Every structure is written in C-alpha cells, then in structure tokens.
Amino acid sequence: MNHNLLSRRQVAKMCAAMAAAGTLRAGPENPAILEAMKSVRAAIPKAESDPSRPVYHFHPPAYWNNDPNGTVWHKGWHHLFYQHNPYAAIWGHMHWGHARSRDLVNWEHLPIALWPSREKGEEHVFSGGAIAGPDGRPWLFYTSIGERPPEQWLALPEDDELIEWKKYPANPILTLQIHGTVQVNEWRDPFLFREAGSTYMVCGGNLQPSGGRAAVQLYEAAGPDLTRWKYRGPVFEYRDRDVYNIECPNLFRLGTKWVLLMSPQKPCEYFVGDLDLARAKFLPQTHGTLDPGRSYASNISFDNQGRCILWLWGRTGTNPDRGWNNVMTLPRILSIGTDGYLRQTPAPEFESLRRDAVDIPAMALKNQSVSMSHKISGDCLEFEAEFTADSATSMGLKVRSGPAGTAGLEIAFNPENGVLSAGDARASVSLGKAIRLRGFLDKRAVEVYANDGEAAIFTTTDAPPENTGLEVFATGGAARLLFLRSWTLKPAGFSLDRFR
Ligand code: FRU
C-alpha cells in the first residue's frame, strides 16, 4: 500500500479530529512541561560551572540524558530528542528533551517535547523513533511505561518547528495483545522505516516461546494514518544465549544492504545483511561491535545530503552532584565498507571548531614515551596521527597525561593482534604494521576513530584538571610516528534562548 496517497482533505480531517480531543500539549499551557523546565533551568548554573563538562559533545541544558530518540532531519534542521530526567542528574522521570541544529555542531535547546501523562497512568516516556506522518511532519512513536505492561504510544507535532506536541487521543496504538499467543517481554523502543510504500516498526524485547531469546519484532502499518498495525513476527532472533534482551533496535536500508543496530545490554552491535519483507526475516551476513566503549542506545537519521547519521548516548559516569550527567557521542556518518562491515566517521562539520593547527614531524620511537606538551597540550583537542611498527608490540598516544606521565588515557594499537584500545575498551581493526588514528578530547570525554572509521570508541578519563599533556609512545620495541597534527577545538554553541 502506498502511504503517500492520503489526500490533503483526509489529512486535515484526521488532524482536526485529533486536535478536537484536546489532550495536554507542550508549550506554556502544559504544567508538566513548565515544571520540568523550571527544574532544569535552576540546575543550569551548577552544570555550566563544572570545568570537567564536555563543551562540544551535545549535552542537555542540565541534569541527565540517556538515549537519542526520534532523530530526524526536517525542513533544514537536524532534530535530536533524547531521554531526559529534568529533576536530577541520575536516571528517572523519563521525558523527551529536544534540540535542533543546522550543522550537527551548534545547537539550539528547545522546550522539553514529551512528558509522562500522569493523568493516564503514564510514568515514563521511554525511547522511540520518528517518521513522517501523513501531514508531512515527523510523528513520534515511543514506549509508554506505567503500572501496567509497556505500550507503544504516538505523539503528533502541532507546528513545523516541532516545538509543541500532543499525544494521540486514542493511545495506545499497540499493546502486547498484538502478538496473540506469542509472549514478548521487555517490549520497547519502536524504530520506524519505510520500504516499497509500506511503513514498518521494529521493537526490541525478549521472546519467550523460543526459550527466552533476545529478539526484534516487526510490525507493518495497516493504513496511512499509522495508528493501526499488524504483527509480522520476529524479524531477528539472537542466537547468543548470553544476550537476554535487545534494546533500541534500528533496522534500515543503507545503499543496497540492510543494517540492524542493537543495544544488547552490553556495547552496541550491528549486523549487515538483507531484509526479506515477504517472509519478515532479516538475513545477516556480517556482524560487528559498533563501539566497544561507553556508548549505548543507537539511533539514526538520514539528512538532505542522503547521509546516514548515527547517534549514540555517551555515558560519562559523572558524579550527579555536578548537576549534569552524560552526553551524545559526536554524530557519526555511517557507511558500509567494501568488506561488508560498517564504517563510522565523525561528521566533517566538526572541522569548523579547529583552531591553531600544530604539526609534529615524523620521529622514531624506541621503547619510549615522548611528551609533546611543549607544542600540544589542553583538554579540548583533536588530533590525527599515523604510526608504523617495526618491532614494537604497542604504539599510540596518551592524552590528559600528567607531569611525570601520570594517569591520563592510553590509546594503543597492538600490531600483533590488531587490537586497538582506548582505556579499557578494545576494538579489532585490520591486522598490519600501520595504524591511522583520529582522536577527540573533550574534557573528560574521549572519542577515537581508527583507519578511516574501521573502529570507533567513545570513552572517558578521570584525569585531574592539571593533566593536559599529550605523549606518543612505543613499547616492546621500535615504531615510527609518520605524522601528528593537532588542533585546539573551541566549544560548540548551545543556545538557551528558546529554552523558556
Ligand atoms: C536504553 C533504555 C531503553 C529504554 C530507555 C529508558 O538505554 O533502557 O531500552 O527505552 O533506556 O530510559
């Protein structure tokens, strides 16, 4: 069925019926949002005064964020919604925060978009996705949590800037009953896509009759209004019994292939393969770890340049007394390499933050660590470097190192086993003598990319503020630094003008 065939008159009629139902909206007349924003505003001075808070990774005005939600490009803006606790820097009271950006770097914080409708027994607005509704605006689908089994709910925008939202009056749009006799536990996190004129939704969870397997469920819209759905069955079941549950599944076409991203309550994984929609089965061909570090809960969006943008929650593990906790990783451009595995590269727009380039010439390293601090130092840096190993068993850089080489975070490549590590996170990259590294240091957040996106790691460092040094090193033998170039990165813009 082609969902683009709804007439303007039908859309207007449907929207008028929804508006007439008069549920609470975002904006000044919604006391739940007013109260939540008042609470966040009161915490901003404290969050902003913390010198360890990242300055160019996306973060809410204050307090807690987790998953990116409903990421969507609409009318010239990248919209980012996110799981947000407006009352503390710990998880709880899930709302959807909202911000928009023209360039993926500089952001405008917008009013909180979605709130728990307590009058309807809703306690948390959990994660979800966006897709264009019949009015051409993004509609938001999310998991509603209350003192009842989880349900999938729909929220509709009132304006083109996506500032004000109302809940679809006949929510829920999906309940567990849709599965008939199939028992799905931990059912949540809708993600939507369109293919061949039909609209589909996937949700994560755990499938009981097959013995407790983590699974992704597929649904197909039964009509253009996106409020009636058919269950198509488990599109993917995880064979690994250690994986109990899949959160935040994202299933989408990338070029000629299909990609399934998932958060299996350990670092995010991906599969690349084909999607057989007639049989409702995803057929994986390659499998990898998306990021072995402290990121989680992926989402994606496609922009007007046709780029697939990957969004991830960056867990900073910050002491909640500081008034903030967590960021988003840098938005990453996702593609599939000729080997069939994913590639991730930071959005090139971040180059606009570069200042004061420094070039370090090639040098030999013989089982030693060399400080670059006379030329490069700071806690907001980007660097690119290439190393080749001779006899060395490990080579790389240390960031945020102290005067006598204390603490900091080591980014190391082992040419013998192809393992790249950043702190305690480990990723596999192509085995070989050489490694190309690109790194971003943003106060306590560290993000590393290897070999043009073969591996990406988001992690953190607890280095004390005075540790601003950078070192290059080789251990176990000799290596060569082919080049090192670094920049100071200036803070991104985070406007609060619309966060009233
Ligand atoms: C993933 C997750 C989702 C859930 C949300 C709640 O981090 O657990 O499964 O919807 O966070 O905040």
Coordinates of C-alpha atoms and ligand atoms in Angstrom, one line a residue:
M1 CA 0.0 0.0 0.0
N2 CA 1.3 3.4 -0.9
H3 CA 1.1 5.7 2.2
N4 CA 1.8 8.8 0.3
L5 CA -1.7 8.7 -1.3
L6 CA -3.7 10.3 1.5
S7 CA -5.4 13.5 0.2
R8 CA -4.9 16.8 1.8
R9 CA -8.6 16.8 2.8
Q10 CA -8.2 13.4 4.6
V11 CA -5.1 14.6 6.4
A12 CA -6.9 17.9 7.5
K13 CA -9.9 15.9 8.7
M14 CA -7.8 13.4 10.7
C15 CA -5.7 16.2 12.3
A16 CA -8.8 18.2 13.2
A17 CA -10.3 15.1 14.9
M18 CA -7.1 14.6 16.9
A19 CA -7.0 18.3 17.9
A20 CA -10.6 18.2 19.0
A21 CA -9.7 15.5 21.5
G22 CA -7.8 18.3 23.4
T23 CA -5.2 16.4 25.3
L24 CA -2.4 18.4 27.1
R25 CA 0.1 19.9 24.8
A26 CA 3.7 21.0 25.2
G27 CA 4.4 24.7 25.5
P28 CA 3.2 27.3 28.0
E29 CA -0.1 25.7 28.7
N30 CA 1.3 22.3 29.8
P31 CA 2.1 22.4 33.6
A32 CA 4.1 19.2 33.4
I33 CA 6.5 20.7 30.9
L34 CA 6.6 24.0 32.7
E35 CA 7.5 22.4 36.0
A36 CA 10.2 20.1 34.3
M37 CA 11.8 23.1 32.5
K38 CA 11.8 25.2 35.7
S39 CA 13.7 22.4 37.4
V40 CA 16.3 22.1 34.6
R41 CA 16.8 25.9 34.4
A42 CA 17.5 26.0 38.1
A43 CA 20.3 23.4 37.6
I44 CA 22.0 25.2 34.7
P45 CA 24.4 27.4 36.6
K46 CA 25.8 24.4 38.5
A47 CA 26.1 22.2 35.4
E48 CA 27.8 25.0 33.5
S49 CA 30.3 25.8 36.2
D50 CA 31.8 22.3 36.2
P51 CA 35.1 22.5 34.3
S52 CA 35.1 18.8 33.6
R53 CA 31.9 19.0 31.5
P54 CA 32.4 18.4 27.7
V55 CA 32.0 21.6 25.6
Y56 CA 31.4 20.3 22.1
H57 CA 29.7 17.0 22.6
F58 CA 26.0 17.5 22.7
H59 CA 24.5 17.7 26.2
P60 CA 21.2 18.9 27.7
P61 CA 21.0 22.3 29.4
A62 CA 21.5 20.4 32.7
Y63 CA 20.8 17.1 34.5
W64 CA 20.6 13.6 33.0
N65 CA 20.3 12.3 29.4
N66 CA 20.4 8.8 28.0
D67 CA 19.3 7.5 24.6
P68 CA 19.0 9.7 21.5
N69 CA 15.3 9.4 20.4
G70 CA 13.3 10.3 17.3
T71 CA 16.4 11.7 15.5
V72 CA 15.2 13.2 12.3
W73 CA 16.1 15.8 9.6
H74 CA 13.2 18.2 9.0
K75 CA 13.0 21.4 7.0
G76 CA 16.6 22.3 7.3
W77 CA 17.2 21.2 10.9
H78 CA 18.7 18.1 12.5
H79 CA 16.3 17.4 15.4
L80 CA 17.6 15.5 18.3
F81 CA 15.2 14.3 21.0
Y82 CA 16.6 12.4 24.0
Q83 CA 15.8 10.5 27.2
H84 CA 15.9 13.2 29.8
N85 CA 15.5 13.4 33.6
P86 CA 14.6 17.0 34.2
Y87 CA 14.7 16.5 38.0
A88 CA 18.2 15.1 38.7
A89 CA 21.5 14.0 37.2
I90 CA 20.5 10.3 37.6
W91 CA 18.1 8.2 35.6
G92 CA 14.4 8.7 36.4
H93 CA 11.2 10.6 35.3
M94 CA 11.8 10.0 31.7
H95 CA 10.8 12.9 29.4
W96 CA 12.0 13.6 25.9
G97 CA 14.4 16.6 25.7
H98 CA 14.7 18.4 22.4
A99 CA 17.3 20.4 20.5
R100 CA 17.9 21.3 16.9
S101 CA 21.0 22.1 14.8
R102 CA 21.7 23.3 11.3
D103 CA 25.2 21.9 11.2
L104 CA 25.3 19.0 13.7
V105 CA 27.8 21.0 15.8
N106 CA 25.9 24.1 17.2
W107 CA 22.6 23.5 18.9
E108 CA 19.5 25.4 20.0
H109 CA 17.9 23.8 23.1
L110 CA 14.2 23.7 22.6
P111 CA 11.4 23.2 25.1
I112 CA 11.0 19.6 26.5
A113 CA 8.9 17.8 23.9
L114 CA 7.3 14.8 25.6
W115 CA 6.3 14.4 29.2
P116 CA 4.7 11.5 31.2
S117 CA 0.9 11.9 31.1
R118 CA 0.3 11.1 34.7
E119 CA -3.5 11.5 34.4
K120 CA -3.4 8.5 32.1
G121 CA -1.2 6.4 34.4
E122 CA 2.0 7.1 32.4
E123 CA 5.2 7.3 34.4
H124 CA 7.9 7.4 31.9
V125 CA 8.2 8.3 28.2
F126 CA 10.8 5.7 27.1
S127 CA 12.8 5.6 23.9
G128 CA 11.4 5.6 20.4
G129 CA 11.6 6.9 16.8
A130 CA 10.3 9.4 14.3
I131 CA 8.8 9.0 10.8
A132 CA 7.0 11.4 8.6
G133 CA 3.3 11.2 9.2
P134 CA 0.6 11.8 6.6
D135 CA 0.8 15.6 7.3
G136 CA 4.5 15.5 6.2
R137 CA 5.8 16.3 9.7
P138 CA 7.7 13.8 11.8
W139 CA 5.5 11.8 14.2
L140 CA 7.0 10.4 17.3
F141 CA 6.4 6.8 18.4
Y142 CA 7.6 5.7 21.9
T143 CA 7.2 3.2 24.7
S144 CA 4.8 4.3 27.4
I145 CA 5.7 2.9 30.8
G146 CA 3.3 2.9 33.8
E147 CA 1.9 0.5 36.4
R148 CA 0.9 -1.8 33.5
P149 CA 2.6 -3.7 30.7
P150 CA 4.5 -1.4 28.3
E151 CA 2.6 0.1 25.4
Q152 CA 3.6 1.9 22.2
W153 CA 2.2 5.4 22.0
L154 CA 2.1 8.1 19.3
A155 CA 2.7 11.9 19.7
L156 CA 1.8 14.4 17.0
P157 CA 3.5 17.8 16.3
E158 CA 1.5 21.0 16.4
D159 CA 3.9 23.1 14.3
D160 CA 6.7 22.8 11.7
E161 CA 9.4 23.7 14.3
L162 CA 8.3 20.5 16.2
I163 CA 8.0 22.6 19.4
E164 CA 4.6 21.6 20.6
W165 CA 3.3 18.0 20.8
K166 CA 0.1 16.4 21.6
K167 CA -0.5 12.8 22.5
Y168 CA -2.7 10.9 20.0
P169 CA -6.0 10.7 21.9
A170 CA -6.6 7.0 21.2
N171 CA -3.3 5.8 22.6
P172 CA -2.1 3.1 22.9
I173 CA -1.6 2.3 19.3
L174 CA 0.0 -1.1 20.1
T175 CA -0.4 -3.3 23.2
L176 CA 1.1 -6.7 23.9
Q177 CA -2.1 -8.2 22.6
I178 CA -0.9 -7.6 19.1
H179 CA 1.3 -10.7 19.4
G180 CA -1.6 -13.1 20.0
T181 CA -0.2 -16.2 21.8
V182 CA 3.4 -15.1 21.3
Q183 CA 4.9 -13.8 24.6
V184 CA 7.2 -10.8 24.3
N185 CA 8.9 -9.4 27.4
E186 CA 10.8 -6.2 27.8
W187 CA 8.9 -4.8 24.9
R188 CA 10.1 -1.4 23.9
D189 CA 11.9 1.2 21.8
P190 CA 10.0 1.5 18.5
F191 CA 12.0 2.4 15.4
L192 CA 10.3 3.1 12.1
F193 CA 11.2 2.8 8.4
R194 CA 9.5 2.8 5.0
E195 CA 10.1 0.4 2.2
A196 CA 8.2 -0.1 -1.1
G197 CA 5.3 2.1 0.0
S198 CA 4.7 0.5 3.4
T199 CA 5.6 1.7 6.9
Y200 CA 7.2 -0.7 9.3
M201 CA 8.1 -0.6 13.0
V202 CA 10.6 -2.7 14.9
C203 CA 10.6 -3.1 18.7
G204 CA 13.2 -4.7 21.0
G205 CA 12.5 -7.3 23.6
N206 CA 12.8 -10.9 24.6
L207 CA 10.8 -13.7 23.1
Q208 CA 9.5 -16.3 25.5
P209 CA 8.3 -19.3 23.5
S210 CA 11.7 -19.8 21.8
G211 CA 13.2 -20.2 25.2
G212 CA 13.9 -16.6 26.2
R213 CA 15.7 -15.3 23.1
A214 CA 16.6 -11.7 22.6
A215 CA 14.6 -10.7 19.5
V216 CA 13.5 -7.9 17.3
Q217 CA 9.7 -7.8 16.4
L218 CA 8.4 -6.4 13.2
Y219 CA 5.0 -4.6 12.6
E220 CA 3.5 -3.2 9.5
A221 CA 1.2 -0.2 9.4
A222 CA -2.3 -1.3 8.4
G223 CA -3.2 2.1 7.0
P224 CA -1.8 5.5 6.1
D225 CA -2.8 7.0 9.5
L226 CA -0.1 5.0 11.2
T227 CA -2.4 4.2 14.1
R228 CA -3.4 0.6 13.2
W229 CA -0.6 -2.1 13.0
K230 CA -0.2 -5.7 12.0
Y231 CA 2.3 -8.0 13.7
R232 CA 4.6 -9.6 11.2
G233 CA 6.7 -11.7 13.6
P234 CA 10.2 -11.8 15.0
V235 CA 12.4 -10.3 12.2
F236 CA 15.6 -11.3 14.1
E237 CA 16.4 -13.6 16.9
Y238 CA 19.8 -13.5 18.6
R239 CA 21.4 -17.0 18.8
D240 CA 23.8 -15.9 21.6
R241 CA 22.2 -17.1 24.8
D242 CA 24.2 -14.6 26.8
V243 CA 22.2 -11.8 25.2
Y244 CA 18.9 -11.7 27.2
N245 CA 17.3 -8.7 25.6
I246 CA 17.7 -6.3 22.7
E247 CA 17.1 -2.6 23.3
C248 CA 16.8 0.2 20.8
P249 CA 16.9 -1.8 17.5
N250 CA 17.4 0.2 14.4
L251 CA 16.7 -1.6 11.1
F252 CA 17.3 0.4 7.9
R253 CA 18.4 0.3 4.3
L254 CA 22.0 1.6 3.7
G255 CA 22.7 1.6 0.0
T256 CA 21.9 -1.9 -1.3
K257 CA 22.1 -3.6 2.1
W258 CA 20.1 -3.6 5.3
V259 CA 21.6 -2.8 8.7
L260 CA 20.4 -3.8 12.1
L261 CA 21.9 -1.9 15.1
M262 CA 21.1 -3.1 18.6
S263 CA 21.8 -2.4 22.2
P264 CA 22.1 -5.9 23.8
Q265 CA 22.8 -4.6 27.4
K266 CA 26.5 -4.6 26.6
P267 CA 28.2 -2.5 23.9
C268 CA 26.1 -1.9 20.8
E269 CA 26.4 -4.5 18.0
Y270 CA 25.5 -4.4 14.3
F271 CA 24.6 -6.9 11.6
V272 CA 24.7 -6.1 7.8
G273 CA 22.6 -8.2 5.5
D274 CA 19.4 -8.4 3.5
L275 CA 15.8 -8.0 4.5
D276 CA 13.2 -10.4 3.2
L277 CA 10.0 -8.4 3.8
A278 CA 7.8 -11.1 2.3
R279 CA 8.9 -13.6 5.0
A280 CA 9.6 -10.8 7.5
K281 CA 13.1 -12.0 8.1
F282 CA 16.4 -10.2 8.4
L283 CA 19.3 -12.3 7.0
P284 CA 22.6 -11.2 8.5
Q285 CA 25.8 -11.5 6.6
T286 CA 28.4 -9.6 8.7
H287 CA 28.4 -8.8 12.4
G288 CA 30.5 -6.4 14.5
T289 CA 30.7 -4.3 17.6
L290 CA 29.5 -0.7 16.9
D291 CA 31.6 0.8 19.6
P292 CA 33.2 -1.2 22.5
G293 CA 33.4 1.8 24.8
R294 CA 30.9 3.6 26.9
S295 CA 28.3 4.4 24.3
Y296 CA 24.9 2.8 24.0
A297 CA 21.4 3.0 22.6
S298 CA 21.9 4.0 19.0
N299 CA 19.5 5.9 16.7
I300 CA 19.9 7.1 13.1
S301 CA 18.7 9.8 10.8
F302 CA 19.1 10.5 7.1
D303 CA 19.7 14.1 6.2
N304 CA 19.1 16.1 3.0
Q305 CA 22.5 15.1 1.6
G306 CA 21.4 11.4 1.9
R307 CA 23.9 10.8 4.7
C308 CA 23.1 8.2 7.4
I309 CA 23.9 9.8 10.7
L310 CA 24.5 7.6 13.7
W311 CA 23.6 8.9 17.2
L312 CA 24.7 7.3 20.4
W313 CA 24.4 8.0 24.1
G314 CA 27.8 8.7 25.6
R315 CA 28.0 7.6 29.2
T316 CA 30.2 9.9 31.2
G317 CA 29.6 8.4 34.6
T318 CA 29.6 11.8 36.2
N319 CA 29.1 12.4 39.9
P320 CA 25.4 13.6 40.0
D321 CA 26.3 16.3 42.4
R322 CA 27.8 18.2 39.5
G323 CA 24.3 18.9 38.1
W324 CA 24.8 17.1 34.7
N325 CA 25.4 13.5 33.5
N326 CA 26.2 12.1 30.1
V327 CA 26.4 13.5 26.5
M328 CA 25.8 12.2 23.0
T329 CA 28.8 11.0 21.1
L330 CA 29.8 13.0 18.0
P331 CA 27.2 12.4 15.3
R332 CA 28.9 9.8 13.0
I333 CA 28.4 9.2 9.3
L334 CA 27.7 5.6 8.8
S335 CA 28.6 3.6 5.6
I336 CA 29.4 0.1 4.6
G337 CA 33.0 -0.7 3.6
T338 CA 33.9 -2.9 0.6
D339 CA 34.4 -5.7 3.1
G340 CA 30.8 -5.6 4.1
Y341 CA 31.5 -4.1 7.6
L342 CA 30.4 -0.7 8.9
R343 CA 32.5 2.4 8.8
Q344 CA 31.9 5.3 11.2
T345 CA 33.5 8.8 10.7
P346 CA 32.7 11.9 12.8
A347 CA 30.6 14.5 10.9
P348 CA 33.0 16.6 8.9
E349 CA 31.2 19.7 10.3
F350 CA 33.3 19.4 13.4
E351 CA 36.3 20.7 11.5
S352 CA 34.7 24.1 12.0
L353 CA 35.8 24.0 15.6
R354 CA 39.5 23.6 14.8
R355 CA 41.9 26.4 15.9
D356 CA 45.8 26.6 16.0
A357 CA 47.0 23.6 13.9
V358 CA 50.2 22.1 15.2
D359 CA 52.3 19.7 13.1
I360 CA 54.8 17.4 14.6
P361 CA 57.3 15.9 12.2
A362 CA 58.0 12.2 11.8
M363 CA 60.0 10.6 14.5
A364 CA 61.5 7.3 15.6
L365 CA 60.2 5.8 18.9
K366 CA 62.3 3.1 20.6
N367 CA 60.5 1.6 23.5
Q368 CA 59.8 5.1 24.9
S369 CA 57.2 7.7 25.6
V370 CA 57.8 11.2 24.3
S371 CA 56.0 14.2 25.7
M372 CA 54.6 16.6 23.1
S373 CA 53.4 19.0 25.8
H374 CA 55.8 21.8 24.7
K375 CA 53.8 22.0 21.5
I376 CA 50.4 20.3 22.2
S377 CA 48.5 20.5 25.4
G378 CA 45.0 21.0 26.5
D379 CA 41.7 19.2 27.4
C380 CA 39.8 20.2 24.2
L381 CA 41.8 18.8 21.3
E382 CA 41.5 16.9 18.0
F383 CA 44.5 15.0 16.6
E384 CA 45.4 12.9 13.6
A385 CA 48.4 10.6 13.7
E386 CA 49.8 7.6 11.8
F387 CA 52.2 5.0 13.2
T388 CA 54.0 2.0 11.8
A389 CA 55.5 -0.7 13.9
D390 CA 59.0 -2.2 13.4
S391 CA 59.5 -4.4 16.4
A392 CA 57.0 -2.6 18.8
T393 CA 54.2 -4.6 20.3
S394 CA 52.2 -1.5 21.2
M395 CA 52.2 2.1 20.0
G396 CA 50.0 5.2 20.2
L397 CA 49.2 8.2 22.2
K398 CA 48.4 9.2 25.8
V399 CA 46.0 12.1 26.3
R400 CA 45.4 14.0 29.5
S401 CA 48.8 12.8 30.9
G402 CA 50.3 14.5 33.9
P403 CA 53.7 16.0 34.6
A404 CA 55.5 12.7 35.3
G405 CA 53.5 10.7 32.8
T406 CA 50.8 10.1 35.5
A407 CA 47.2 8.9 34.8
G408 CA 45.6 10.1 31.5
L409 CA 44.2 7.8 28.9
E410 CA 46.2 5.5 26.7
I411 CA 45.2 4.9 23.0
A412 CA 47.2 2.0 21.8
F413 CA 47.4 -0.3 18.8
N414 CA 48.9 -3.8 19.0
P415 CA 50.2 -4.8 15.5
E416 CA 50.5 -8.4 16.6
N417 CA 46.8 -9.0 17.2
G418 CA 45.1 -6.0 15.5
V419 CA 43.6 -4.7 18.8
L420 CA 43.0 -1.0 19.3
S421 CA 42.5 0.0 22.9
A422 CA 41.3 3.3 24.4
G423 CA 41.5 2.9 28.2
D424 CA 39.7 -0.4 29.0
A425 CA 37.8 -0.6 25.7
R426 CA 39.1 -2.8 22.9
A427 CA 38.2 -2.9 19.2
S428 CA 39.5 -5.1 16.4
V429 CA 41.0 -3.4 13.4
S430 CA 42.8 -4.6 10.3
L431 CA 45.9 -6.6 11.2
G432 CA 49.0 -4.9 9.9
K433 CA 52.0 -2.8 10.8
A434 CA 50.3 0.6 10.5
I435 CA 47.5 2.4 12.2
R436 CA 45.9 5.8 11.4
L437 CA 44.2 7.4 14.4
R438 CA 41.9 10.3 14.8
G439 CA 41.0 11.4 18.3
F440 CA 38.8 13.9 20.0
L441 CA 39.4 15.0 23.6
D442 CA 36.6 17.0 25.2
K443 CA 37.3 17.4 28.9
R444 CA 36.5 14.0 30.4
A445 CA 35.1 12.6 27.1
V446 CA 37.5 10.9 24.6
E447 CA 36.5 9.6 21.2
V448 CA 38.8 7.7 18.9
Y449 CA 38.5 6.6 15.3
A450 CA 40.9 4.2 13.5
N451 CA 41.7 3.6 9.9
D452 CA 39.1 6.0 8.4
G453 CA 36.2 4.6 10.5
E454 CA 37.1 0.9 10.8
A455 CA 36.7 1.3 14.6
A456 CA 35.2 4.0 16.8
I457 CA 35.4 4.2 20.6
F458 CA 33.8 6.6 23.0
T459 CA 35.2 6.5 26.5
T460 CA 36.1 8.8 29.4
T461 CA 39.0 9.7 31.6
D462 CA 39.1 10.7 35.2
A463 CA 42.4 12.6 34.8
P464 CA 42.7 15.5 37.2
P465 CA 42.3 19.0 35.7
E466 CA 46.0 19.8 35.7
N467 CA 46.7 16.8 33.4
T468 CA 46.7 18.4 29.9
G469 CA 49.7 16.7 28.4
L470 CA 49.9 14.6 25.2
E471 CA 52.5 11.9 24.7
V472 CA 53.4 9.5 21.8
F473 CA 54.8 6.1 22.7
A474 CA 56.0 2.7 21.5
T475 CA 56.6 -0.3 23.8
G476 CA 58.2 -3.7 23.3
G477 CA 60.5 -2.4 20.5
A478 CA 60.7 0.3 17.8
A479 CA 58.0 2.1 15.9
R480 CA 57.8 5.2 13.8
L481 CA 55.4 8.2 14.1
L482 CA 54.8 9.2 10.5
F483 CA 52.9 12.4 11.4
L484 CA 51.0 14.0 14.1
R485 CA 48.7 17.0 13.6
S486 CA 46.6 18.5 16.3
W487 CA 44.1 21.3 16.8
T488 CA 42.6 23.1 19.8
L489 CA 38.8 22.7 19.5
K490 CA 36.7 25.6 20.6
P491 CA 33.4 25.0 22.4
A492 CA 30.3 24.4 20.2
G493 CA 27.3 26.7 20.6
F494 CA 24.4 25.7 22.8
S495 CA 21.8 28.4 22.7
L496 CA 19.3 28.5 25.6
D497 CA 17.2 31.3 24.0
R498 CA 14.3 29.0 23.2
F499 CA 14.5 27.1 26.5
R500 CA 12.0 29.3 28.2
Ligands
FRU1 C1 18.2 2.0 26.8 C2 16.9 2.1 27.5 C3 15.7 1.8 26.6 C4 14.6 2.5 27.3 C5 15.3 3.7 27.9 C6 14.7 4.2 29.2 O1 19.2 2.8 27.4 O2 16.9 1.2 28.6 O3 15.5 0.4 26.4 O4 13.6 2.8 26.5 O5 16.7 3.4 28.0 O6 15.3 5.4 29.6

